[in-house]
Structure formats: structure tokens, C-alpha cells
Amino acid sequence: MTSALEVTGPSLEALAPLLDPFELGSLRLQNRLVMAPMTRNFSPENVPGADVAAYYERRARGGVGLIISEGTLIDHPAASGYPDVPFFHGERALAGWSAVVEGVHAHGGKFAPQLWHCGSVRQLGMPPDPAVGGVAPSAVPHPGAGVLGGSADAELPHELRDAEIADIIAAFARAAGDAVRIGCDAVEFHGAHGYLIDQFFWDKTNRRTDGWGGDFVARTRFAAEIVKAARKQVPADFPLILRFSQWKLGGYRDKLVESPQELERWLAPLVQAGVDVFHCSTRRYYQPEFEGSELNLAGWTKQLTGKPTISVGSVGLDTDFFRTNVGADTAQASIEPLLERLGAGEFDLIAVGRALLADPDWLEKLRSGRAEEIVGFQNGMKATLY
């Protein structure tokens, strides 16, 4: 391992897969680097201000191809689970996001809001309306409530009725239409980590016996209906991204599927519904998803569907964030194997979160041979560039 004082980054030749342009429908990216969504709680009254616009513009100026926003709340009273998280509805919030889009576009970047409903993570007393509690596919406590900031003995969420499910689907679709209206380049639906869409996927939170429940394939219906409804609100070539994960906050060992065969069956209804890109959330991009293959979740998803995929997980860091939180062991992840896998076509795009949070010029410093200048985290995490 190269010492921190002797860091040298990859050559331009090695970086080529990351710097290649990417096209899908109306989306034209200058490179394969995606800024991963990261919740910030920096939007008082749920409105993104000038500081939020400057934050995203700074990463676009650093050369990020596609910026996916922090989770933004759809127009439903129970959508929020955290304070100061931005709305993606209402004139004030959408005007704020319009300013974000303008700033990102000014530097050649593209922008996609992540549309979010927290579901049963929400508890009574939370803003913006303390009188509204959480909702879910089934009236069971969220298994990760304690980890997610709520009480470990959280109250039961309200089990959604058919008409309420229809309202939420319509709210996701309206948000997708609003994204087109203010100039966004794609949208991402947050179907990962134990939030509402994922609560429909997950057997621990979806125990329904009607048309919104069933086996692991049938439980994709809610997400599929959101995608179908959104497709009617956006141009045919406007990309719809679905982020999904096997693991959950508070459920790191949980899995939606156990094999490539199950994954293929699970993905099929989502592809048919109109998902254009799958954002496959893993904690470490370099770990194989199933035994007998080195492919990660994004690699398997691309192979099984033919759809473009975004991979993510501990890129550019030598210490995993969750070590301090849950004591998980981690290994150092060099950027070189990542570039090789990207170049081989295992996946199409790579999302980077904390490394870009630490240094907005992460890519530009790599590209210009200034790897030794990349900023690490104040708590001791450093960019891994060997």
C-alpha cells in the first residue's frame, strides 16, 4: 500500500472507462461518475435554498457526470421521516430545485432527484405534521426503527388501503412530471434500505394477502405501478431509475432474493413496467452477490436484464463508514479493480458518495494527476488511490 504521503492516482489510460461518455434516451453524460444520494437535513421548512444549490453546483463543477439528489419527499402527508428534508412538491420547493438544476447544468452536469417516501420509518411527532404517523403495507413495526432514529418500540404504522396506495402512486408520478417541467434529466425512485417502496418488497414489512402482497415476485407490484404511472407523465426517452438493495438499515443480512434465478424473476416485472436503469445499492461494490461468481449486484442485474446499472459501495475510501456505527469489518478497496470492472462492462456507471462529500474535486484531481491533493475525512478516513 502506498503511504498517504506518496499517493499516486491511476493513469489517464486506466481512468478511461470512468471518463467515457454515456448515453441513454435523452440522457447524455460526460462521464460514468454518479454522485450518490446522501440525506443532508439542510432544507429548513423543507425548501432547498441557495446553499443547497451551491452544494450540488460545486460537485458539478468538479466534473461529476450525473448528480442524484438527496432523498426528496413526494406530496403525501406521511412521506417524511426526518427533519429539514426537502420536498419535491409545492412552488417554493420546486423553485429551489430549479435553481439546483440550473447550477448543475451550467457546468455540463446532469441532475436527477431521488423521489422518496419513508413509510413506517415515520413516527408520530415528526415534522412537518406531528399529528401524522407512519404508513406501511402492513401494520407491523419497522424492524430497523431504532437504527433509523425512531424508537425501537415504535408504534404500529397505519396499514395502507387500496385508495391510499393509489394516492401515493399518483404522488410519485406527479413528482416525475414536475422533474421534467423544471428541467431535470432523469428521476430516481428510492426503492432501497427499508423505506416505503422497499417495505412492499420486503417480507418482514409486507404481510398482505391481497394484490399488493404475496411472494417475492408479487411484492414488486407497488414499485411497478409507480414506474408505469410515472412513465405516463414523462417523455418516452426520459430515464426512470430504480434504486434497490438487498440489505436494509437495521437489517444488514436481509435479502430479497437468494440466487441469480430468483433475482431474474424479481426483476422481470420491474423491467416490464419500464425501469430504464437499476441503481444497485451495496455497502461494498467489490463483494460478490452470489456464490460461484465475482459479479456484484449491479453486474448480475445488468446480465439478467440487459438494462444499464449503477454500482455503488465504499468507492474511494479506506475505512467503511459503518465500522464506527455497527462494528462491521471492512477491507481496503483500491480504485484500480473498479476501473477494470467498469471497463469490462460489468456495470455502466459508478456512484460515489462520501469521497465526493469530502472532496468535490475528487474526479478532477484524479484526471489531472493531483491524487495527492484529494481531501480525506476529518475523522481519519482517507481517499484510497493506490
GROMACS .gro file of C-alpha atoms in nm:
model
  386
    1MET     CA    1   0.000   0.000   0.000
    2THR     CA    2   0.127   0.345  -0.088
    3SER     CA    3   0.162   0.568   0.214
    4ALA     CA    4  -0.056   0.879   0.248
    5LEU     CA    5   0.243   1.096   0.163
    6GLU     CA    6   0.326   0.902  -0.152
    7VAL     CA    7  -0.018   0.865  -0.305
    8THR     CA    8  -0.029   0.835  -0.683
    9GLY     CA    9  -0.351   0.802  -0.872
   10PRO     CA   10  -0.434   0.588  -1.175
   11SER     CA   11  -0.304   0.688  -1.517
   12LEU     CA   12  -0.530   0.855  -1.772
   13GLU     CA   13  -0.532   0.528  -1.963
   14ALA     CA   14  -0.655   0.343  -1.655
   15LEU     CA   15  -0.914   0.615  -1.592
   16ALA     CA   16  -1.056   0.589  -1.945
   17PRO     CA   17  -1.357   0.370  -1.850
   18LEU     CA   18  -1.464   0.627  -1.592
   19LEU     CA   19  -1.419   0.917  -1.836
   20ASP     CA   20  -1.612   0.762  -2.124
   21PRO     CA   21  -1.940   0.936  -2.212
   22PHE     CA   22  -2.269   0.756  -2.153
   23GLU     CA   23  -2.598   0.792  -2.339
   24LEU     CA   24  -2.944   0.658  -2.264
   25GLY     CA   25  -3.254   0.807  -2.424
   26SER     CA   26  -3.245   1.181  -2.367
   27LEU     CA   27  -2.967   1.149  -2.107
   28ARG     CA   28  -2.616   1.241  -2.223
   29LEU     CA   29  -2.344   1.213  -1.959
   30GLN     CA   30  -1.989   1.343  -1.998
   31ASN     CA   31  -1.854   1.051  -1.793
   32ARG     CA   32  -1.957   0.747  -1.587
   33LEU     CA   33  -1.931   0.911  -1.244
   34VAL     CA   34  -2.253   0.949  -1.045
   35MET     CA   35  -2.290   1.139  -0.721
   36ALA     CA   36  -2.476   0.905  -0.487
   37PRO     CA   37  -2.780   1.034  -0.298
   38MET     CA   38  -2.697   1.142   0.058
   39THR     CA   39  -2.951   1.278   0.305
   40ARG     CA   40  -2.840   1.615   0.443
   41ASN     CA   41  -3.122   1.768   0.655
   42PHE     CA   42  -3.020   2.114   0.530
   43SER     CA   43  -3.356   2.239   0.399
   44PRO     CA   44  -3.546   2.441   0.663
   45GLU     CA   45  -3.922   2.437   0.602
   46ASN     CA   46  -3.848   2.159   0.352
   47VAL     CA   47  -3.729   2.406   0.088
   48PRO     CA   48  -3.383   2.376  -0.072
   49GLY     CA   49  -3.212   2.714  -0.054
   50ALA     CA   50  -2.915   2.883  -0.217
   51ASP     CA   51  -2.674   2.679  -0.002
   52VAL     CA   52  -2.822   2.355  -0.136
   53ALA     CA   53  -2.787   2.482  -0.492
   54ALA     CA   54  -2.425   2.577  -0.425
   55TYR     CA   55  -2.354   2.232  -0.277
   56TYR     CA   56  -2.468   2.049  -0.590
   57GLU     CA   57  -2.316   2.303  -0.828
   58ARG     CA   58  -1.981   2.254  -0.657
   59ARG     CA   59  -1.984   1.881  -0.741
   60ALA     CA   60  -2.090   1.950  -1.100
   61ARG     CA   61  -1.802   2.195  -1.132
   62GLY     CA   62  -1.574   1.914  -1.014
   63GLY     CA   63  -1.677   1.708  -1.317
   64VAL     CA   64  -1.947   1.469  -1.188
   65GLY     CA   65  -2.147   1.335  -1.483
   66LEU     CA   66  -2.479   1.268  -1.308
   67ILE     CA   67  -2.584   1.405  -0.971
   68ILE     CA   68  -2.861   1.219  -0.790
   69SER     CA   69  -3.008   1.434  -0.519
   70GLU     CA   70  -3.058   1.353  -0.156
   71GLY     CA   71  -3.396   1.191  -0.094
   72THR     CA   72  -3.676   1.435  -0.174
   73LEU     CA   73  -4.025   1.389  -0.036
   74ILE     CA   74  -4.326   1.330  -0.256
   75ASP     CA   75  -4.658   1.504  -0.190
   76HIS     CA   76  -4.802   1.279   0.078
   77PRO     CA   77  -4.856   1.374   0.444
   78ALA     CA   78  -4.671   1.069   0.578
   79ALA     CA   79  -4.375   1.083   0.337
   80SER     CA   80  -4.126   1.245   0.575
   81GLY     CA   81  -3.928   1.061   0.840
   82TYR     CA   82  -3.663   1.322   0.923
   83PRO     CA   83  -3.642   1.698   0.990
   84ASP     CA   84  -3.536   1.954   0.728
   85VAL     CA   85  -3.553   1.711   0.437
   86PRO     CA   86  -3.657   1.881   0.111
   87PHE     CA   87  -3.992   1.841  -0.059
   88PHE     CA   88  -4.022   1.775  -0.429
   89HIS     CA   89  -4.361   1.941  -0.450
   90GLY     CA   90  -4.503   2.288  -0.398
   91GLU     CA   91  -4.398   2.608  -0.570
   92ARG     CA   92  -4.126   2.710  -0.321
   93ALA     CA   93  -3.951   2.375  -0.311
   94LEU     CA   94  -3.968   2.323  -0.687
   95ALA     CA   95  -3.828   2.673  -0.743
   96GLY     CA   96  -3.538   2.576  -0.519
   97TRP     CA   97  -3.477   2.260  -0.717
   98SER     CA   98  -3.499   2.454  -1.042
   99ALA     CA   99  -3.208   2.666  -0.919
  100VAL     CA  100  -3.017   2.346  -0.837
  101VAL     CA  101  -3.074   2.213  -1.189
  102GLU     CA  102  -2.961   2.540  -1.344
  103GLY     CA  103  -2.638   2.538  -1.144
  104VAL     CA  104  -2.559   2.175  -1.229
  105HIS     CA  105  -2.630   2.230  -1.599
  106ALA     CA  106  -2.403   2.535  -1.604
  107HIS     CA  107  -2.103   2.301  -1.562
  108GLY     CA  108  -2.212   2.028  -1.801
  109GLY     CA  109  -2.355   1.801  -1.533
  110LYS     CA  110  -2.692   1.628  -1.534
  111PHE     CA  111  -2.936   1.606  -1.245
  112ALA     CA  112  -3.191   1.353  -1.117
  113PRO     CA  113  -3.397   1.399  -0.800
  114GLN     CA  114  -3.440   1.093  -0.582
  115LEU     CA  115  -3.811   1.062  -0.501
  116TRP     CA  116  -3.877   0.924  -0.155
  117HIS     CA  117  -4.145   0.810   0.087
  118CYS     CA  118  -4.026   0.696   0.429
  119GLY     CA  119  -4.330   0.482   0.512
  120SER     CA  120  -4.321   0.321   0.856
  121VAL     CA  121  -3.990   0.486   0.943
  122ARG     CA  122  -4.206   0.789   1.019
  123GLN     CA  123  -4.333   0.822   1.378
  124LEU     CA  124  -4.595   1.043   1.541
  125GLY     CA  125  -4.449   1.378   1.641
  126MET     CA  126  -4.219   1.408   1.341
  127PRO     CA  127  -4.231   1.720   1.121
  128PRO     CA  128  -4.381   1.866   0.913
  129ASP     CA  129  -4.714   1.749   1.068
  130PRO     CA  130  -4.661   1.592   1.412
  131ALA     CA  131  -5.016   1.453   1.413
  132VAL     CA  132  -4.946   1.222   1.117
  133GLY     CA  133  -4.788   0.885   1.184
  134GLY     CA  134  -4.621   0.630   0.962
  135VAL     CA  135  -4.784   0.419   0.694
  136ALA     CA  136  -4.683   0.081   0.556
  137PRO     CA  137  -4.801  -0.215   0.355
  138SER     CA  138  -4.878  -0.395   0.682
  139ALA     CA  139  -4.936  -0.283   1.039
  140VAL     CA  140  -4.605  -0.413   1.174
  141PRO     CA  141  -4.326  -0.210   1.339
  142HIS     CA  142  -4.031  -0.132   1.116
  143PRO     CA  143  -3.754  -0.379   1.210
  144GLY     CA  144  -3.492  -0.105   1.194
  145ALA     CA  145  -3.678   0.172   1.376
  146GLY     CA  146  -3.413   0.206   1.646
  147VAL     CA  147  -3.127   0.228   1.396
  148LEU     CA  148  -3.318   0.475   1.179
  149GLY     CA  149  -3.360   0.730   1.454
  150GLY     CA  150  -3.701   0.632   1.587
  151SER     CA  151  -3.789   0.427   1.889
  152ALA     CA  152  -3.704   0.059   1.899
  153ASP     CA  153  -4.059   0.004   2.035
  154ALA     CA  154  -4.216   0.220   1.766
  155GLU     CA  155  -4.593   0.239   1.731
  156LEU     CA  156  -4.762   0.034   1.464
  157PRO     CA  157  -4.789   0.212   1.130
  158HIS     CA  158  -5.121   0.255   0.956
  159GLU     CA  159  -5.178  -0.023   0.703
  160LEU     CA  160  -5.245   0.136   0.367
  161ARG     CA  161  -5.580   0.084   0.199
  162ASP     CA  162  -5.616   0.049  -0.178
  163ALA     CA  163  -5.725   0.410  -0.227
  164GLU     CA  164  -5.433   0.536  -0.018
  165ILE     CA  165  -5.188   0.326  -0.220
  166ALA     CA  166  -5.333   0.479  -0.536
  167ASP     CA  167  -5.280   0.829  -0.393
  168ILE     CA  168  -4.915   0.757  -0.319
  169ILE     CA  169  -4.857   0.612  -0.665
  170ALA     CA  170  -5.011   0.927  -0.814
  171ALA     CA  171  -4.787   1.146  -0.596
  172PHE     CA  172  -4.474   0.969  -0.724
  173ALA     CA  173  -4.599   1.017  -1.081
  174ARG     CA  174  -4.671   1.389  -1.028
  175ALA     CA  175  -4.320   1.435  -0.892
  176ALA     CA  176  -4.174   1.271  -1.202
  177GLY     CA  177  -4.376   1.507  -1.418
  178ASP     CA  178  -4.258   1.804  -1.214
  179ALA     CA  179  -3.899   1.689  -1.261
  180VAL     CA  180  -3.942   1.713  -1.636
  181ARG     CA  181  -4.109   2.052  -1.603
  182ILE     CA  182  -3.817   2.209  -1.412
  183GLY     CA  183  -3.552   2.065  -1.643
  184CYS     CA  184  -3.425   1.753  -1.463
  185ASP     CA  185  -3.256   1.489  -1.676
  186ALA     CA  186  -3.391   1.175  -1.506
  187VAL     CA  187  -3.562   1.070  -1.182
  188GLU     CA  188  -3.474   0.801  -0.931
  189PHE     CA  189  -3.729   0.619  -0.716
  190HIS     CA  190  -3.591   0.526  -0.374
  191GLY     CA  191  -3.676   0.158  -0.351
  192ALA     CA  192  -3.396   0.061  -0.113
  193HIS     CA  193  -3.289   0.045   0.252
  194GLY     CA  194  -3.625  -0.029   0.410
  195TYR     CA  195  -3.827   0.278   0.305
  196LEU     CA  196  -4.181   0.257   0.167
  197ILE     CA  197  -4.121   0.107  -0.177
  198ASP     CA  198  -3.879  -0.140  -0.021
  199GLN     CA  199  -4.130  -0.211   0.257
  200PHE     CA  200  -4.358  -0.350  -0.014
  201PHE     CA  201  -4.068  -0.562  -0.145
  202TRP     CA  202  -3.965  -0.694   0.199
  203ASP     CA  203  -4.133  -0.995   0.361
  204LYS     CA  204  -4.074  -0.853   0.710
  205THR     CA  205  -4.286  -0.546   0.635
  206ASN     CA  206  -4.529  -0.671   0.369
  207ARG     CA  207  -4.752  -0.944   0.505
  208ARG     CA  208  -5.050  -0.866   0.286
  209THR     CA  209  -5.257  -1.138   0.125
  210ASP     CA  210  -5.429  -0.914  -0.132
  211GLY     CA  211  -5.295  -0.797  -0.469
  212TRP     CA  212  -5.024  -0.584  -0.303
  213GLY     CA  213  -4.866  -0.879  -0.122
  214GLY     CA  214  -4.780  -1.238  -0.197
  215ASP     CA  215  -4.449  -1.399  -0.285
  216PHE     CA  216  -4.127  -1.209  -0.354
  217VAL     CA  217  -4.223  -1.154  -0.720
  218ALA     CA  218  -4.579  -1.040  -0.646
  219ARG     CA  219  -4.445  -0.788  -0.394
  220THR     CA  220  -4.287  -0.589  -0.680
  221ARG     CA  221  -4.633  -0.466  -0.784
  222PHE     CA  222  -4.626  -0.136  -0.590
  223ALA     CA  223  -4.295  -0.031  -0.744
  224ALA     CA  224  -4.406  -0.146  -1.088
  225GLU     CA  225  -4.725   0.059  -1.066
  226ILE     CA  226  -4.524   0.367  -0.965
  227VAL     CA  227  -4.300   0.326  -1.267
  228LYS     CA  228  -4.597   0.274  -1.502
  229ALA     CA  229  -4.774   0.583  -1.366
  230ALA     CA  230  -4.458   0.793  -1.388
  231ARG     CA  231  -4.396   0.682  -1.746
  232LYS     CA  232  -4.728   0.843  -1.844
  233GLN     CA  233  -4.607   1.177  -1.703
  234VAL     CA  234  -4.267   1.194  -1.874
  235PRO     CA  235  -4.137   1.174  -2.232
  236ALA     CA  236  -4.075   0.825  -2.367
  237ASP     CA  237  -3.697   0.880  -2.373
  238PHE     CA  238  -3.677   1.028  -2.020
  239PRO     CA  239  -3.486   0.780  -1.798
  240LEU     CA  240  -3.654   0.632  -1.492
  241ILE     CA  241  -3.408   0.491  -1.236
  242LEU     CA  242  -3.498   0.250  -0.958
  243ARG     CA  243  -3.266   0.216  -0.662
  244PHE     CA  244  -3.295  -0.113  -0.477
  245SER     CA  245  -3.095  -0.305  -0.220
  246GLN     CA  246  -3.081  -0.644  -0.062
  247TRP     CA  247  -2.971  -0.503   0.276
  248LYS     CA  248  -3.173  -0.270   0.495
  249LEU     CA  249  -3.084  -0.020   0.761
  250GLY     CA  250  -3.126  -0.230   1.069
  251GLY     CA  251  -3.118  -0.544   0.855
  252TYR     CA  252  -2.772  -0.578   0.705
  253ARG     CA  253  -2.807  -0.953   0.650
  254ASP     CA  254  -3.154  -0.939   0.498
  255LYS     CA  255  -3.205  -1.038   0.137
  256LEU     CA  256  -3.489  -1.000  -0.109
  257VAL     CA  257  -3.355  -1.288  -0.320
  258GLU     CA  258  -3.110  -1.570  -0.259
  259SER     CA  259  -2.991  -1.664  -0.609
  260PRO     CA  260  -2.947  -1.532  -0.964
  261GLN     CA  261  -3.257  -1.728  -1.065
  262GLU     CA  262  -3.468  -1.553  -0.802
  263LEU     CA  263  -3.317  -1.216  -0.893
  264GLU     CA  264  -3.413  -1.268  -1.257
  265ARG     CA  265  -3.773  -1.344  -1.162
  266TRP     CA  266  -3.785  -1.048  -0.923
  267LEU     CA  267  -3.651  -0.800  -1.180
  268ALA     CA  268  -3.876  -0.909  -1.466
  269PRO     CA  269  -4.192  -0.718  -1.360
  270LEU     CA  270  -3.987  -0.404  -1.298
  271VAL     CA  271  -3.829  -0.420  -1.643
  272GLN     CA  272  -4.171  -0.476  -1.797
  273ALA     CA  273  -4.308  -0.176  -1.606
  274GLY     CA  274  -4.047   0.050  -1.767
  275VAL     CA  275  -3.743   0.085  -1.542
  276ASP     CA  276  -3.458   0.216  -1.760
  277VAL     CA  277  -3.170   0.198  -1.511
  278PHE     CA  278  -3.121  -0.005  -1.194
  279HIS     CA  279  -2.918   0.157  -0.916
  280CYS     CA  280  -2.798  -0.143  -0.717
  281SER     CA  281  -2.714  -0.034  -0.365
  282THR     CA  282  -2.448  -0.241  -0.192
  283ARG     CA  283  -2.230  -0.149   0.102
  284ARG     CA  284  -1.912  -0.258  -0.081
  285TYR     CA  285  -1.907  -0.270  -0.460
  286TYR     CA  286  -1.626  -0.528  -0.466
  287GLN     CA  287  -1.810  -0.805  -0.282
  288PRO     CA  288  -1.974  -1.081  -0.493
  289GLU     CA  289  -2.351  -1.102  -0.464
  290PHE     CA  290  -2.389  -1.479  -0.504
  291GLU     CA  291  -2.158  -1.773  -0.459
  292GLY     CA  292  -1.980  -1.901  -0.767
  293SER     CA  293  -1.932  -1.566  -0.938
  294GLU     CA  294  -1.739  -1.244  -0.881
  295LEU     CA  295  -2.028  -1.035  -1.017
  296ASN     CA  296  -2.172  -0.782  -0.775
  297LEU     CA  297  -2.543  -0.695  -0.758
  298ALA     CA  298  -2.516  -0.442  -1.041
  299GLY     CA  299  -2.328  -0.693  -1.253
  300TRP     CA  300  -2.591  -0.961  -1.207
  301THR     CA  301  -2.873  -0.715  -1.267
  302LYS     CA  302  -2.722  -0.599  -1.595
  303GLN     CA  303  -2.653  -0.954  -1.710
  304LEU     CA  304  -3.007  -1.070  -1.630
  305THR     CA  305  -3.199  -0.770  -1.767
  306GLY     CA  306  -2.977  -0.609  -2.029
  307LYS     CA  307  -3.054  -0.276  -1.863
  308PRO     CA  308  -2.783  -0.025  -1.765
  309THR     CA  309  -2.686  -0.040  -1.400
  310ILE     CA  310  -2.524   0.185  -1.143
  311SER     CA  311  -2.291   0.021  -0.892
  312VAL     CA  312  -2.205   0.177  -0.557
  313GLY     CA  313  -2.040   0.098  -0.226
  314SER     CA  314  -1.729   0.226  -0.045
  315VAL     CA  315  -1.561   0.368  -0.355
  316GLY     CA  316  -1.251   0.571  -0.281
  317LEU     CA  317  -1.245   0.515   0.094
  318ASP     CA  318  -1.013   0.302   0.302
  319THR     CA  319  -1.246   0.282   0.602
  320ASP     CA  320  -1.610   0.180   0.580
  321PHE     CA  321  -1.850   0.426   0.740
  322PHE     CA  322  -2.041   0.155   0.925
  323ARG     CA  323  -1.735   0.036   1.120
  324THR     CA  324  -1.789   0.308   1.381
  325ASN     CA  325  -2.165   0.254   1.387
  326VAL     CA  326  -2.212  -0.123   1.393
  327GLY     CA  327  -1.863  -0.267   1.424
  328ALA     CA  328  -1.854  -0.424   1.078
  329ASP     CA  329  -1.517  -0.532   0.945
  330THR     CA  330  -1.407  -0.393   0.612
  331ALA     CA  331  -1.130  -0.431   0.361
  332GLN     CA  332  -0.946  -0.167   0.167
  333ALA     CA  333  -1.087  -0.110  -0.180
  334SER     CA  334  -0.849   0.007  -0.449
  335ILE     CA  335  -0.988   0.208  -0.738
  336GLU     CA  336  -0.796   0.003  -0.995
  337PRO     CA  337  -1.018  -0.308  -0.984
  338LEU     CA  338  -1.320  -0.079  -1.002
  339LEU     CA  339  -1.193   0.076  -1.325
  340GLU     CA  340  -1.121  -0.269  -1.467
  341ARG     CA  341  -1.473  -0.391  -1.390
  342LEU     CA  342  -1.628  -0.077  -1.533
  343GLY     CA  343  -1.415  -0.112  -1.846
  344ALA     CA  344  -1.519  -0.477  -1.883
  345GLY     CA  345  -1.885  -0.372  -1.885
  346GLU     CA  346  -1.988  -0.544  -1.562
  347PHE     CA  347  -2.188  -0.228  -1.488
  348ASP     CA  348  -2.227   0.105  -1.666
  349LEU     CA  349  -2.197   0.378  -1.404
  350ILE     CA  350  -2.038   0.408  -1.061
  351ALA     CA  351  -2.184   0.613  -0.779
  352VAL     CA  352  -1.955   0.779  -0.528
  353GLY     CA  353  -2.089   0.930  -0.208
  354ARG     CA  354  -1.864   1.007   0.088
  355ALA     CA  355  -1.549   1.061  -0.118
  356LEU     CA  356  -1.729   1.335  -0.315
  357LEU     CA  357  -1.868   1.473   0.006
  358ALA     CA  358  -1.513   1.508   0.137
  359ASP     CA  359  -1.372   1.646  -0.188
  360PRO     CA  360  -1.594   1.786  -0.466
  361ASP     CA  361  -1.291   1.782  -0.698
  362TRP     CA  362  -1.226   1.410  -0.647
  363LEU     CA  363  -1.257   1.329  -1.018
  364GLU     CA  364  -1.079   1.638  -1.146
  365LYS     CA  365  -0.782   1.572  -0.918
  366LEU     CA  366  -0.761   1.215  -1.044
  367ARG     CA  367  -0.786   1.329  -1.404
  368SER     CA  368  -0.520   1.597  -1.369
  369GLY     CA  369  -0.269   1.380  -1.183
  370ARG     CA  370  -0.318   1.550  -0.845
  371ALA     CA  371  -0.422   1.247  -0.647
  372GLU     CA  372  -0.206   1.351  -0.353
  373GLU     CA  373  -0.431   1.658  -0.309
  374ILE     CA  374  -0.754   1.464  -0.260
  375VAL     CA  375  -0.910   1.553   0.071
  376GLY     CA  376  -0.990   1.282   0.323
  377PHE     CA  377  -1.233   1.291   0.611
  378GLN     CA  378  -1.157   1.482   0.930
  379ASN     CA  379  -1.223   1.168   1.134
  380GLY     CA  380  -0.934   0.986   0.970
  381MET     CA  381  -1.092   0.839   0.657
  382LYS     CA  382  -0.874   0.897   0.351
  383ALA     CA  383  -0.921   0.852  -0.018
  384THR     CA  384  -0.778   0.521  -0.136
  385LEU     CA  385  -0.595   0.567  -0.465
  386TYR     CA  386  -0.327   0.301  -0.476
   0.00000   0.00000   0.00000
